PDB file of C-alpha atoms and ligand atoms in Angstrom:
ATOM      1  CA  UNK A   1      37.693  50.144 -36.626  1.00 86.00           C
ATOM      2  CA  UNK A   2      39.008  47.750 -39.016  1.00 94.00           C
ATOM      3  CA  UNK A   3      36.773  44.784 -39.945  1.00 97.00           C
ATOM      4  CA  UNK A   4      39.065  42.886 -42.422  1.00 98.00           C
ATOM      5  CA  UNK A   5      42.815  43.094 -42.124  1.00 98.00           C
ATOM      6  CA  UNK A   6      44.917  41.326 -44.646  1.00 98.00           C
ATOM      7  CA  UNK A   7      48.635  41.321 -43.688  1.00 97.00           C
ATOM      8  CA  UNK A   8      51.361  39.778 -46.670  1.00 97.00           C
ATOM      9  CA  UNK A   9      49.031  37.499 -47.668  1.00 97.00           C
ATOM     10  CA  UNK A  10      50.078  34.900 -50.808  1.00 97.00           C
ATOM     11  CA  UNK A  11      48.734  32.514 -52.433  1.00 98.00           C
ATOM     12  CA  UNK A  12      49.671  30.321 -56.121  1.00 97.00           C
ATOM     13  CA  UNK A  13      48.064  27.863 -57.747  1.00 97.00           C
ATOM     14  CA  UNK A  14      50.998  25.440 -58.288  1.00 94.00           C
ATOM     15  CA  UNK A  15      53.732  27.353 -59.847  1.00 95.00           C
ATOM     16  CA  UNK A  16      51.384  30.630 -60.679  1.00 97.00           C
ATOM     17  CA  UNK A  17      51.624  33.152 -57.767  1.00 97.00           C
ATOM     18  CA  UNK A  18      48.122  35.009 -57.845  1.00 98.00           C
ATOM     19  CA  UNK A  19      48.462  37.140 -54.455  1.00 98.00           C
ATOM     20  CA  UNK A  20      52.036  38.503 -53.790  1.00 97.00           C
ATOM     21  CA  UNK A  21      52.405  39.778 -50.780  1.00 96.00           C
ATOM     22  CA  UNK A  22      48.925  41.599 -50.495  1.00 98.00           C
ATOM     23  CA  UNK A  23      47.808  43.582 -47.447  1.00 98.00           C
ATOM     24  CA  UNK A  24      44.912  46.410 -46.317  1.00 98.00           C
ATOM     25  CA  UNK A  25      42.255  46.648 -44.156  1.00 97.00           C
ATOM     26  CA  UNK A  26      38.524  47.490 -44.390  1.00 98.00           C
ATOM     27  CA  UNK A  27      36.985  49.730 -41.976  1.00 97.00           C
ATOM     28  CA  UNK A  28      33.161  49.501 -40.684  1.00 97.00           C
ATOM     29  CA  UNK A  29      30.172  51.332 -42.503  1.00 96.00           C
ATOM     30  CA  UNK A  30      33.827  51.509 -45.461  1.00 97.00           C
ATOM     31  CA  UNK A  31      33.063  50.409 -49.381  1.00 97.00           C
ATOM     32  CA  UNK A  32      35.889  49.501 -50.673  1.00 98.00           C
ATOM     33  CA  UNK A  33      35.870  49.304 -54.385  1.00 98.00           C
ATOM     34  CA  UNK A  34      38.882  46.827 -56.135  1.00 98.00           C
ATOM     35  CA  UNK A  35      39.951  47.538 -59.176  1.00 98.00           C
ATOM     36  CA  UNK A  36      42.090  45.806 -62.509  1.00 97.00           C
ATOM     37  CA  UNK A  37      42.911  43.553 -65.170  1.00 96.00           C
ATOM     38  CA  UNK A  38      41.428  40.510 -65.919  1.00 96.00           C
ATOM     39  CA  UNK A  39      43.603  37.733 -63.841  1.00 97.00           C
ATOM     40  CA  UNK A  40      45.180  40.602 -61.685  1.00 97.00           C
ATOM     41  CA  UNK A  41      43.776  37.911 -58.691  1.00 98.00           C
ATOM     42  CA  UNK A  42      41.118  40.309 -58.022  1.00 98.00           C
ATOM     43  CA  UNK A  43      38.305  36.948 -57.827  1.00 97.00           C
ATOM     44  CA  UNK A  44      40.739  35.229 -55.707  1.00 98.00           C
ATOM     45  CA  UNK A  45      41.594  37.839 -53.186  1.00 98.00           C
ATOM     46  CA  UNK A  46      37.508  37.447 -52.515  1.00 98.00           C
ATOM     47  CA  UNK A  47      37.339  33.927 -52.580  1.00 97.00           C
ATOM     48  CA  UNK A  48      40.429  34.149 -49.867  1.00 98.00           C
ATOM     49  CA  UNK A  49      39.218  36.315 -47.575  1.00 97.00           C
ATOM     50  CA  UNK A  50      35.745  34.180 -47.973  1.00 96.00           C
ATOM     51  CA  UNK A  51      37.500  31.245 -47.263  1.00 96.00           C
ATOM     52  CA  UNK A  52      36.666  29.236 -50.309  1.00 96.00           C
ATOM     53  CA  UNK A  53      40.245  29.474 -51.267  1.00 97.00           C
ATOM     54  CA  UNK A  54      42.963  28.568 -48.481  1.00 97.00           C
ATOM     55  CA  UNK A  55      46.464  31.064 -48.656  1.00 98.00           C
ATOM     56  CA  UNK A  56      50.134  30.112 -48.212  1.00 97.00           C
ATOM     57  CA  UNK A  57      51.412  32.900 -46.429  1.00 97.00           C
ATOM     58  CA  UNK A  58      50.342  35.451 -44.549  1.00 97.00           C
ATOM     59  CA  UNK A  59      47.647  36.585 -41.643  1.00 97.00           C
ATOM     60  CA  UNK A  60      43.897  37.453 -42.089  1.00 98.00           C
ATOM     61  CA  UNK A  61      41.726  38.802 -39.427  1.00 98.00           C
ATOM     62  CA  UNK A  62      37.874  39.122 -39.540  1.00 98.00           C
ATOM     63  CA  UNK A  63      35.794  40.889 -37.345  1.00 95.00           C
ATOM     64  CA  UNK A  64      38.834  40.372 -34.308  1.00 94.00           C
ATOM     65  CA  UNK A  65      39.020  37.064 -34.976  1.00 96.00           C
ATOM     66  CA  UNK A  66      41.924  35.683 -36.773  1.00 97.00           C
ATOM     67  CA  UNK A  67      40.962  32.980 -39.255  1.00 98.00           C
ATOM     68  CA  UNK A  68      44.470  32.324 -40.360  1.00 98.00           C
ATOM     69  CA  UNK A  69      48.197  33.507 -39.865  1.00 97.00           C
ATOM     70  CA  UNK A  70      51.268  32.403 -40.235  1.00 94.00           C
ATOM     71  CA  UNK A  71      52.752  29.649 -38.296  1.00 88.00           C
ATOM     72  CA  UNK A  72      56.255  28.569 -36.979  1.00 87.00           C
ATOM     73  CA  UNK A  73      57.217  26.654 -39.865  1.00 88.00           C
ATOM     74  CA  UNK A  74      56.171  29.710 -42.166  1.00 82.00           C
ATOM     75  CA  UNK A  75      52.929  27.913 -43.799  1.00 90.00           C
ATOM     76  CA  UNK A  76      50.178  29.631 -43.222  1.00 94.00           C
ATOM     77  CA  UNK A  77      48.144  27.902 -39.879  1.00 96.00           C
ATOM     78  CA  UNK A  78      44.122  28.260 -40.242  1.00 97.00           C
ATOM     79  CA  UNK A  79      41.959  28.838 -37.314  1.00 97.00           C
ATOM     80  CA  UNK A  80      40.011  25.589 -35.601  1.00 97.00           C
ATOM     81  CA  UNK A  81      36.644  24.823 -37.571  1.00 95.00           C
ATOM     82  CA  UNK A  82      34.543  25.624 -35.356  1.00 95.00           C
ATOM     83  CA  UNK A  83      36.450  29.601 -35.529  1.00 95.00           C
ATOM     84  CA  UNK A  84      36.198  29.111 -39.375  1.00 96.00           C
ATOM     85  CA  UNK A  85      32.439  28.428 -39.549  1.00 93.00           C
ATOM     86  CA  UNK A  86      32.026  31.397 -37.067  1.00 93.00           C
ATOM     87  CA  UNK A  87      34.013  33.878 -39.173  1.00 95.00           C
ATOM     88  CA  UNK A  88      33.280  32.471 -42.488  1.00 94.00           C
ATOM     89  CA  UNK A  89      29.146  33.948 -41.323  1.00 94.00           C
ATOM     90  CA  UNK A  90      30.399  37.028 -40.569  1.00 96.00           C
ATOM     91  CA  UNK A  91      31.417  37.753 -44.872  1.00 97.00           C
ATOM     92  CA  UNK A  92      29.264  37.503 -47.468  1.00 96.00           C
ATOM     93  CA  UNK A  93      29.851  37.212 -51.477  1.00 96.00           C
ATOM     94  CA  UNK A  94      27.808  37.771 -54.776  1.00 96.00           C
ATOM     95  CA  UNK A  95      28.843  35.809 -57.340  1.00 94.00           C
ATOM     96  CA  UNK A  96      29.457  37.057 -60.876  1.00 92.00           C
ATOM     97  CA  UNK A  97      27.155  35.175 -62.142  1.00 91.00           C
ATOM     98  CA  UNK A  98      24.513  34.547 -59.262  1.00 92.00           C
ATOM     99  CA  UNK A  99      24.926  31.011 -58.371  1.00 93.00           C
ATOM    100  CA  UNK A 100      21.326  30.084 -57.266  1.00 96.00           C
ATOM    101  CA  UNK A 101      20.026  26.587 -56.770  1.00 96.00           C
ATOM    102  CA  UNK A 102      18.102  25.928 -60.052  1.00 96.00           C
ATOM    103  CA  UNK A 103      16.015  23.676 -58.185  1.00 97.00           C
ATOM    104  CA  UNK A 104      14.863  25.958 -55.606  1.00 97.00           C
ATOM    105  CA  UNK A 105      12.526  28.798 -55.469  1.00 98.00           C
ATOM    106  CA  UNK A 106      13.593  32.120 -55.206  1.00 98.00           C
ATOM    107  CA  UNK A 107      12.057  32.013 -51.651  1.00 97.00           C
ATOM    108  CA  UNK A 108      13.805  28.510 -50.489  1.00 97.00           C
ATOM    109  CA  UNK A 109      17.286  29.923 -52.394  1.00 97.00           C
ATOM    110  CA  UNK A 110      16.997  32.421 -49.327  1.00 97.00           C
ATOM    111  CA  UNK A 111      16.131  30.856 -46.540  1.00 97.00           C
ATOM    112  CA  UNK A 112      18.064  27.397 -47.312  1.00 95.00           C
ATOM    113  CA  UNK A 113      21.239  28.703 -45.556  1.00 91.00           C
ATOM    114  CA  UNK A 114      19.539  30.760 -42.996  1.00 93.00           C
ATOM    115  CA  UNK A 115      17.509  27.469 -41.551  1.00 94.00           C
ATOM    116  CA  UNK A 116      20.355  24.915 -42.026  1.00 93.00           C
ATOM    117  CA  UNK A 117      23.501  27.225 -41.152  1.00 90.00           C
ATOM    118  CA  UNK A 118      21.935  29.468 -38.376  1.00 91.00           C
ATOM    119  CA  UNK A 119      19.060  27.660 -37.401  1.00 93.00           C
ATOM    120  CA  UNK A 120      17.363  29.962 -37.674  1.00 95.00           C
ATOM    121  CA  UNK A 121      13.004  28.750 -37.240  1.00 96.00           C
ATOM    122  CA  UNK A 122      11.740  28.414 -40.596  1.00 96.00           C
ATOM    123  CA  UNK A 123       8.744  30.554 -39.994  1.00 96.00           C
ATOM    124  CA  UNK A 124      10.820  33.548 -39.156  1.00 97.00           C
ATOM    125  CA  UNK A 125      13.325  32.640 -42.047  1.00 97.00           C
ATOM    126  CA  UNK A 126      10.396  32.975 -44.324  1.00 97.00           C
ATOM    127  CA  UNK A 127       9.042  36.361 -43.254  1.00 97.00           C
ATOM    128  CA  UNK A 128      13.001  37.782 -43.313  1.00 97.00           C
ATOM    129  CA  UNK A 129      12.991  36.201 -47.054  1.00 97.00           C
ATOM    130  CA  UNK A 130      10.056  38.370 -47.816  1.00 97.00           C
ATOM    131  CA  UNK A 131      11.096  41.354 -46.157  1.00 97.00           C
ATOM    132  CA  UNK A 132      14.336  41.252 -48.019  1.00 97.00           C
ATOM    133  CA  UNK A 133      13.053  40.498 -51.668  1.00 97.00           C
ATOM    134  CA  UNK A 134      10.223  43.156 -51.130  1.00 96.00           C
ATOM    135  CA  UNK A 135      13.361  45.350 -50.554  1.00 95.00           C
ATOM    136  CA  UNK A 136      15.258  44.028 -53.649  1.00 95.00           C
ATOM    137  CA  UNK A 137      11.761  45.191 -55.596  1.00 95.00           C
ATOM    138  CA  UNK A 138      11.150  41.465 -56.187  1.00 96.00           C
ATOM    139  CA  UNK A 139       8.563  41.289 -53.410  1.00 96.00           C
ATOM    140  CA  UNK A 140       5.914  39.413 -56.175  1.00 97.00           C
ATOM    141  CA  UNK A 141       8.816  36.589 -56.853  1.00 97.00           C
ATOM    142  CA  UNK A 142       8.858  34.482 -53.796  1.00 97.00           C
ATOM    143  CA  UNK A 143       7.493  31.700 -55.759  1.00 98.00           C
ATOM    144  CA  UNK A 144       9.721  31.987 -59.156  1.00 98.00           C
ATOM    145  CA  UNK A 145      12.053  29.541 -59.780  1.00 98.00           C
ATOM    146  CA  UNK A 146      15.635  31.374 -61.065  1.00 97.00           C
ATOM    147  CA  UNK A 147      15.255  30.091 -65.009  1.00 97.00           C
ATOM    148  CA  UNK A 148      12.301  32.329 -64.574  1.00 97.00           C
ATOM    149  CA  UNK A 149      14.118  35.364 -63.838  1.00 97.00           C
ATOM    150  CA  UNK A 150      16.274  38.327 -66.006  1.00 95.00           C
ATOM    151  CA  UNK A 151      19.675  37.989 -65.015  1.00 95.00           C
ATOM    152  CA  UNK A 152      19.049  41.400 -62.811  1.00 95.00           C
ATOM    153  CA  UNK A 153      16.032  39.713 -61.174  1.00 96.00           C
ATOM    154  CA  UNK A 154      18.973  36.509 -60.276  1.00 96.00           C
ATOM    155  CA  UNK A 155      21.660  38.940 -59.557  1.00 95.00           C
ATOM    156  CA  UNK A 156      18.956  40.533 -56.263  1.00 96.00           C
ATOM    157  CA  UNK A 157      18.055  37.168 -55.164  1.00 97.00           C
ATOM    158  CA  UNK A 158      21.460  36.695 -54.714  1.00 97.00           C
ATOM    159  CA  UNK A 159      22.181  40.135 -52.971  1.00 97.00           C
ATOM    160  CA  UNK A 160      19.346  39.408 -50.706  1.00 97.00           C
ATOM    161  CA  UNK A 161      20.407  35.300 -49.902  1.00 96.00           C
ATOM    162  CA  UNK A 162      23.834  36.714 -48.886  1.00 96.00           C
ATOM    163  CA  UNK A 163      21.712  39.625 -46.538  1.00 97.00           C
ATOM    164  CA  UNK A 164      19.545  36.911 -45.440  1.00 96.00           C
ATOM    165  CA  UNK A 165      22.974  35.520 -43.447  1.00 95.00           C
ATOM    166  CA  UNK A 166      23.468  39.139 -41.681  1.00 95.00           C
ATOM    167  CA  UNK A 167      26.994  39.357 -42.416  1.00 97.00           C
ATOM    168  CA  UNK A 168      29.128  42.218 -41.089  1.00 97.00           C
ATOM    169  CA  UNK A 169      30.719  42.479 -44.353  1.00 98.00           C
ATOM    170  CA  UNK A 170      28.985  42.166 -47.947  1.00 98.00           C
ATOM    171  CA  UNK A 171      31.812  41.567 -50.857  1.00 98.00           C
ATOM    172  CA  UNK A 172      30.908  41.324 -54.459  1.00 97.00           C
ATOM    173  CA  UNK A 173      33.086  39.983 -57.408  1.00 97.00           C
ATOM    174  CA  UNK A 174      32.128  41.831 -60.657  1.00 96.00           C
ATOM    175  CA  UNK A 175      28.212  41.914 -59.782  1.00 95.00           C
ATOM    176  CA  UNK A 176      27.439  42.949 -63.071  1.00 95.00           C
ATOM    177  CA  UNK A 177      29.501  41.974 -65.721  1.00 93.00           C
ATOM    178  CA  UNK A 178      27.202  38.631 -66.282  1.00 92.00           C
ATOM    179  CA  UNK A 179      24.538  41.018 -67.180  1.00 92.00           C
ATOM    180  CA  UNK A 180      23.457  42.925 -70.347  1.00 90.00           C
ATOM    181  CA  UNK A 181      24.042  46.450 -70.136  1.00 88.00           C
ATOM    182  CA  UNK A 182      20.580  47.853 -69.546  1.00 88.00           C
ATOM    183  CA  UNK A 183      20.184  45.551 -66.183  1.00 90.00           C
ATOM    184  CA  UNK A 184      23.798  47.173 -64.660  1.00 93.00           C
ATOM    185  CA  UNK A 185      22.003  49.806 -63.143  1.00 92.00           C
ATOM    186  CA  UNK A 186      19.733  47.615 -61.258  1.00 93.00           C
ATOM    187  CA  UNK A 187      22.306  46.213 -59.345  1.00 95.00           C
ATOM    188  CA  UNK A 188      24.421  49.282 -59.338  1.00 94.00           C
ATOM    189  CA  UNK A 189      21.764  51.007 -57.482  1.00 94.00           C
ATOM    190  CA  UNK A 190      21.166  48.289 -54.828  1.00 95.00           C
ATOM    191  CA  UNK A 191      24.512  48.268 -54.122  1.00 96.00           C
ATOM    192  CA  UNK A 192      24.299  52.196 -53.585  1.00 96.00           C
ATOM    193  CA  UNK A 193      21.138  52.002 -51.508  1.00 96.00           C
ATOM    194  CA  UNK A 194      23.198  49.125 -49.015  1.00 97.00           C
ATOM    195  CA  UNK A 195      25.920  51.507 -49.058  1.00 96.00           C
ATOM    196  CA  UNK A 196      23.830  54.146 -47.918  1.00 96.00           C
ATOM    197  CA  UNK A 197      22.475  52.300 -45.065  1.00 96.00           C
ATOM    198  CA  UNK A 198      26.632  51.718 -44.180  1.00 96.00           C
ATOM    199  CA  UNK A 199      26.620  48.367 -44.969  1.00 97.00           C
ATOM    200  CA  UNK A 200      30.465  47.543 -45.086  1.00 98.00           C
ATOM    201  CA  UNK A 201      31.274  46.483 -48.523  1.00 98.00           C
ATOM    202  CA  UNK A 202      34.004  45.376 -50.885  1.00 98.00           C
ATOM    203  CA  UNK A 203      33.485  45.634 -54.833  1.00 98.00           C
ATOM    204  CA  UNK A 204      35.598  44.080 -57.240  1.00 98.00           C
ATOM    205  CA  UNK A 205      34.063  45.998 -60.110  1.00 96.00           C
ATOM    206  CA  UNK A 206      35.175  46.926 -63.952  1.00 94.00           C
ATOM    207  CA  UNK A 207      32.022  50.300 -63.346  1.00 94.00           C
ATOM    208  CA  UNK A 208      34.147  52.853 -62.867  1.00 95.00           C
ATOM    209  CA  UNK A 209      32.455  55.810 -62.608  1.00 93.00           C
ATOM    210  CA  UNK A 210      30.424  53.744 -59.841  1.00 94.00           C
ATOM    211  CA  UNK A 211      33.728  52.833 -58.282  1.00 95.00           C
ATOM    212  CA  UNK A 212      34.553  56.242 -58.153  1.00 95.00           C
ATOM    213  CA  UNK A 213      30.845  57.231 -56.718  1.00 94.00           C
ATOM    214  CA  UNK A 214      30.342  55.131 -54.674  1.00 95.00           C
ATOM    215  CA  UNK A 215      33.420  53.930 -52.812  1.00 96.00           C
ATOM    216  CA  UNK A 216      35.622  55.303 -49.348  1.00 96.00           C
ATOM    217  CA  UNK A 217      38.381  54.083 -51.007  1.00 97.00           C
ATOM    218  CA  UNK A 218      40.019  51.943 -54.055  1.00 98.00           C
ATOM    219  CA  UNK A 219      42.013  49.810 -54.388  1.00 98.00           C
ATOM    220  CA  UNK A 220      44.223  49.099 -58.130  1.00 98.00           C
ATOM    221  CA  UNK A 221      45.700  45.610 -58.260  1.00 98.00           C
ATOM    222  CA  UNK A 222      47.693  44.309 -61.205  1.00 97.00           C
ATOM    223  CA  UNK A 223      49.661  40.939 -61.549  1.00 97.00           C
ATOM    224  CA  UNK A 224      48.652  39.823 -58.018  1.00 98.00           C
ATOM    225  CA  UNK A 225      49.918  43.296 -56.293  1.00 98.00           C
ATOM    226  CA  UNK A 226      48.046  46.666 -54.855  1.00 98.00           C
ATOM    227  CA  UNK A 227      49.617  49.177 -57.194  1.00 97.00           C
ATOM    228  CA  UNK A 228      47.972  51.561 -55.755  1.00 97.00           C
ATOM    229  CA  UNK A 229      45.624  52.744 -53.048  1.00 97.00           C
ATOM    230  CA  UNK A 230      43.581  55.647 -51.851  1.00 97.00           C
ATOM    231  CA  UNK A 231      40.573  57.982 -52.042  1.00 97.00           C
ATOM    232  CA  UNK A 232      38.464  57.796 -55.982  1.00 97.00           C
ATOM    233  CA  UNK A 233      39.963  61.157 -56.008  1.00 97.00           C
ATOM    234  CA  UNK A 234      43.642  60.277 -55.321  1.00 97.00           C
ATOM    235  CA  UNK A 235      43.149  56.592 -57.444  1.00 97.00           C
ATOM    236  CA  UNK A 236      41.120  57.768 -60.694  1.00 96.00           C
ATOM    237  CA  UNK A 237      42.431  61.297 -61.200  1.00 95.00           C
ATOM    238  CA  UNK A 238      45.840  61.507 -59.290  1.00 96.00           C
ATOM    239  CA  UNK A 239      47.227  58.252 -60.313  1.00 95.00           C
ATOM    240  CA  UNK A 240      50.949  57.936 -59.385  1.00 94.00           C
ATOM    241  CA  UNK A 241      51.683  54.475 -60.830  1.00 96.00           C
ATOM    242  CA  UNK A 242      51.874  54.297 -64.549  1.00 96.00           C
ATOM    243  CA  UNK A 243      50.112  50.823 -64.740  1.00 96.00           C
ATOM    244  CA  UNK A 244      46.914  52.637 -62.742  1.00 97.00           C
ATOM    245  CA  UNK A 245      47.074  55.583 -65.872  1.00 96.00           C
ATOM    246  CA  UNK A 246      47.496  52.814 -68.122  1.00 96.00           C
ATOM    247  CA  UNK A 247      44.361  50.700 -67.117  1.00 96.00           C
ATOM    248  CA  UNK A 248      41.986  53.833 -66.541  1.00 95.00           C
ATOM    249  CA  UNK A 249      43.214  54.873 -69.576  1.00 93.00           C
ATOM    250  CA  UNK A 250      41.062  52.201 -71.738  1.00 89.00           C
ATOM    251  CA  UNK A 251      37.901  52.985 -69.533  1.00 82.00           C
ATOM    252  CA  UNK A 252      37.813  56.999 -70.574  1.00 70.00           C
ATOM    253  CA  UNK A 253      37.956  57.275 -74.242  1.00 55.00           C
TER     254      UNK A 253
HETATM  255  P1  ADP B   1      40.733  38.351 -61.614  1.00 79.91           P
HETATM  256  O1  ADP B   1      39.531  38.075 -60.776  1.00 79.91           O
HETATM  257  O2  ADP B   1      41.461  39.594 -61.246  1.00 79.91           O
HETATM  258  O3  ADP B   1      40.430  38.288 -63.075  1.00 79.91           O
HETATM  259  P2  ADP B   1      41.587  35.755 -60.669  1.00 79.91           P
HETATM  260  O4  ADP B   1      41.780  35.880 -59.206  1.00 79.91           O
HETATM  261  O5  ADP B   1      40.346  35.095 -61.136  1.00 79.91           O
HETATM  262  O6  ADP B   1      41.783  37.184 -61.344  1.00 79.91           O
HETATM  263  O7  ADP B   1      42.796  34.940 -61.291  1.00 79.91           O
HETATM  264  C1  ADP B   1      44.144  35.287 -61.082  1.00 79.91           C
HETATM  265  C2  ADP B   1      45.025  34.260 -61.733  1.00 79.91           C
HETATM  266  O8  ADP B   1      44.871  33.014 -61.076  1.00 79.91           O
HETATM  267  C3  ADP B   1      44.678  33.984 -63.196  1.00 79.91           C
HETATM  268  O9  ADP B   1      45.879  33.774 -63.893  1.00 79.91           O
HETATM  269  C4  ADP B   1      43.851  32.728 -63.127  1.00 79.91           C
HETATM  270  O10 ADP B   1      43.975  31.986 -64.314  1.00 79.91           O
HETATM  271  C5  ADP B   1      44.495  31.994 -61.954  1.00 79.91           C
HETATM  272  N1  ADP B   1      43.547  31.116 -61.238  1.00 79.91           N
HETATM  273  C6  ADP B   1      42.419  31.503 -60.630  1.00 79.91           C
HETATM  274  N2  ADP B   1      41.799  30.460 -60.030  1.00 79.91           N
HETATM  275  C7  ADP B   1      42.579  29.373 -60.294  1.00 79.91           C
HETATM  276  C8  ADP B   1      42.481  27.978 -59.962  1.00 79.91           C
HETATM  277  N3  ADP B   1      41.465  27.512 -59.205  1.00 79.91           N
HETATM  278  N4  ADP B   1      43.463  27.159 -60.398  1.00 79.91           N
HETATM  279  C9  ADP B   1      44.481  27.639 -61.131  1.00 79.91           C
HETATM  280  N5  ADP B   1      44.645  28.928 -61.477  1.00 79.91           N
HETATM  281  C10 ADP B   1      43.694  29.798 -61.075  1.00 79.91           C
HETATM  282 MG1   MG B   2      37.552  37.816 -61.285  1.00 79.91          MG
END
């Protein structure tokens, strides 16, 4: 059952189109790995389907609900805001690079959304906080502020804030490329451990032989198009599209 459709979806920023014409769907208990170029419109296709980006054309749906399509006149015609806020819960996104509240502790970074967009009762925000950060192996860090942190330590704060929300859909944008080399396999293997448990995910990730692992299916975009989609099989060693060989190329020397 398909969780996220996207259907000929555009977008530009003034005169630059970044999505042209972009559709596929993500099924439950799917990861979905998206790779390509830097500015292929790989961050915005997130920030889209997250909402922090509005589209000009085209129809998404999320979780059966259809948060925008287009309208009469063509433009693209969002859903009401109450619809929004109630779809908007339902995806969550880590951020390249982590995007914590500097002020807050590592505990209040995770329950700050959970008590003030769900409502949830602080009490039983607080013991979910725990629960999640003893499974991020941080369980000791409630009380850490993020300066106080490696940038893998940040990175599962910010894996566990976005759990914290329960969101049918987990999406991360390059979760690992803020981070030096020896702390990618931190993150690499919470990621695995979610998608284990079925958690339905999308990765925009430059880790391919984790794409490959890891993933249902993948996704190659390039210059704001899919160029190609299928099993890590059928993407990373049956190719069909010469820009896919090119690009995998530079990753296997
Ligand atoms: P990727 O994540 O694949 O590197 P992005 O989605 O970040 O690509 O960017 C795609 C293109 O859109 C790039 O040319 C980028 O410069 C441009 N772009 C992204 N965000 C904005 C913005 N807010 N305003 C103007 N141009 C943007
Ligand atoms: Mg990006």
């Amino acid at each position: 059952m398909a969780v996220i459709t996207v259907e000929h979806v555009r977008k530009s920023f003034s005169t630059l189109e970044v999505l042209k014409d972009i559709s596929f769907s993500l099924n439950a208990g799917e990861v979905l790995s998206i790779i390509g170029p830097s500015g292929s419109g790989k961050s915005t296709l997130l920030r889209c389907i997250t909402n922090l980006e509005q589209i000009d054309r085209g129809t998404i749906t999320i979780g059966g609900d259809t948060l925008v399509t287009d309208g009469v006149d063509g433009s693209a015609h969002y859903a009401d805001k109450a619809t929004i806020s109630r779809i908007r819960l339902r995806v969550g996104l880590v951020f390249q690079n982590f995007n914590l509240f500097p002020h807050f502790s590592v505990l209040r970074n995770i329950t700050e959304a959970q008590v003030h967009v769900l409502k949830t009762p602080k009490d039983e925000a607080i013991e979910q906080a725990h629960e999640l950060l003893r499974k991020m192996g941080l369980g000791d860090k409630a009380k850490a502020y993020p300066y106080q942190l490696s940038g893998g330590q940040q990175q599962r704060v910010s894996i566990a804030r976005a759990l914290a929300l329960r969101p049918e859909v987990l999406c991360f944008d390059e979760p690992t490329s803020a981070l030096d080399p020896e702390l990618t396999g931190e993150i690499l293997s919470v990621i695995k451990d979610l998608a284990a448990e079925h958690m339905t995910m999308m990765v925009v990730t430059h880790e391919m032989a984790f794409a490959r692992d890891i993933s249902n299916r993948v996704i190659f975009m390039d210059d704001g198009l899919i160029v190609e989609e299928g099993t890590p099989q059928q993407v990373f060693s049956e190719a069909q599209n010469e820009r896919t060989k090119r690009f995998l190329n530079r990753f296997s020397s």
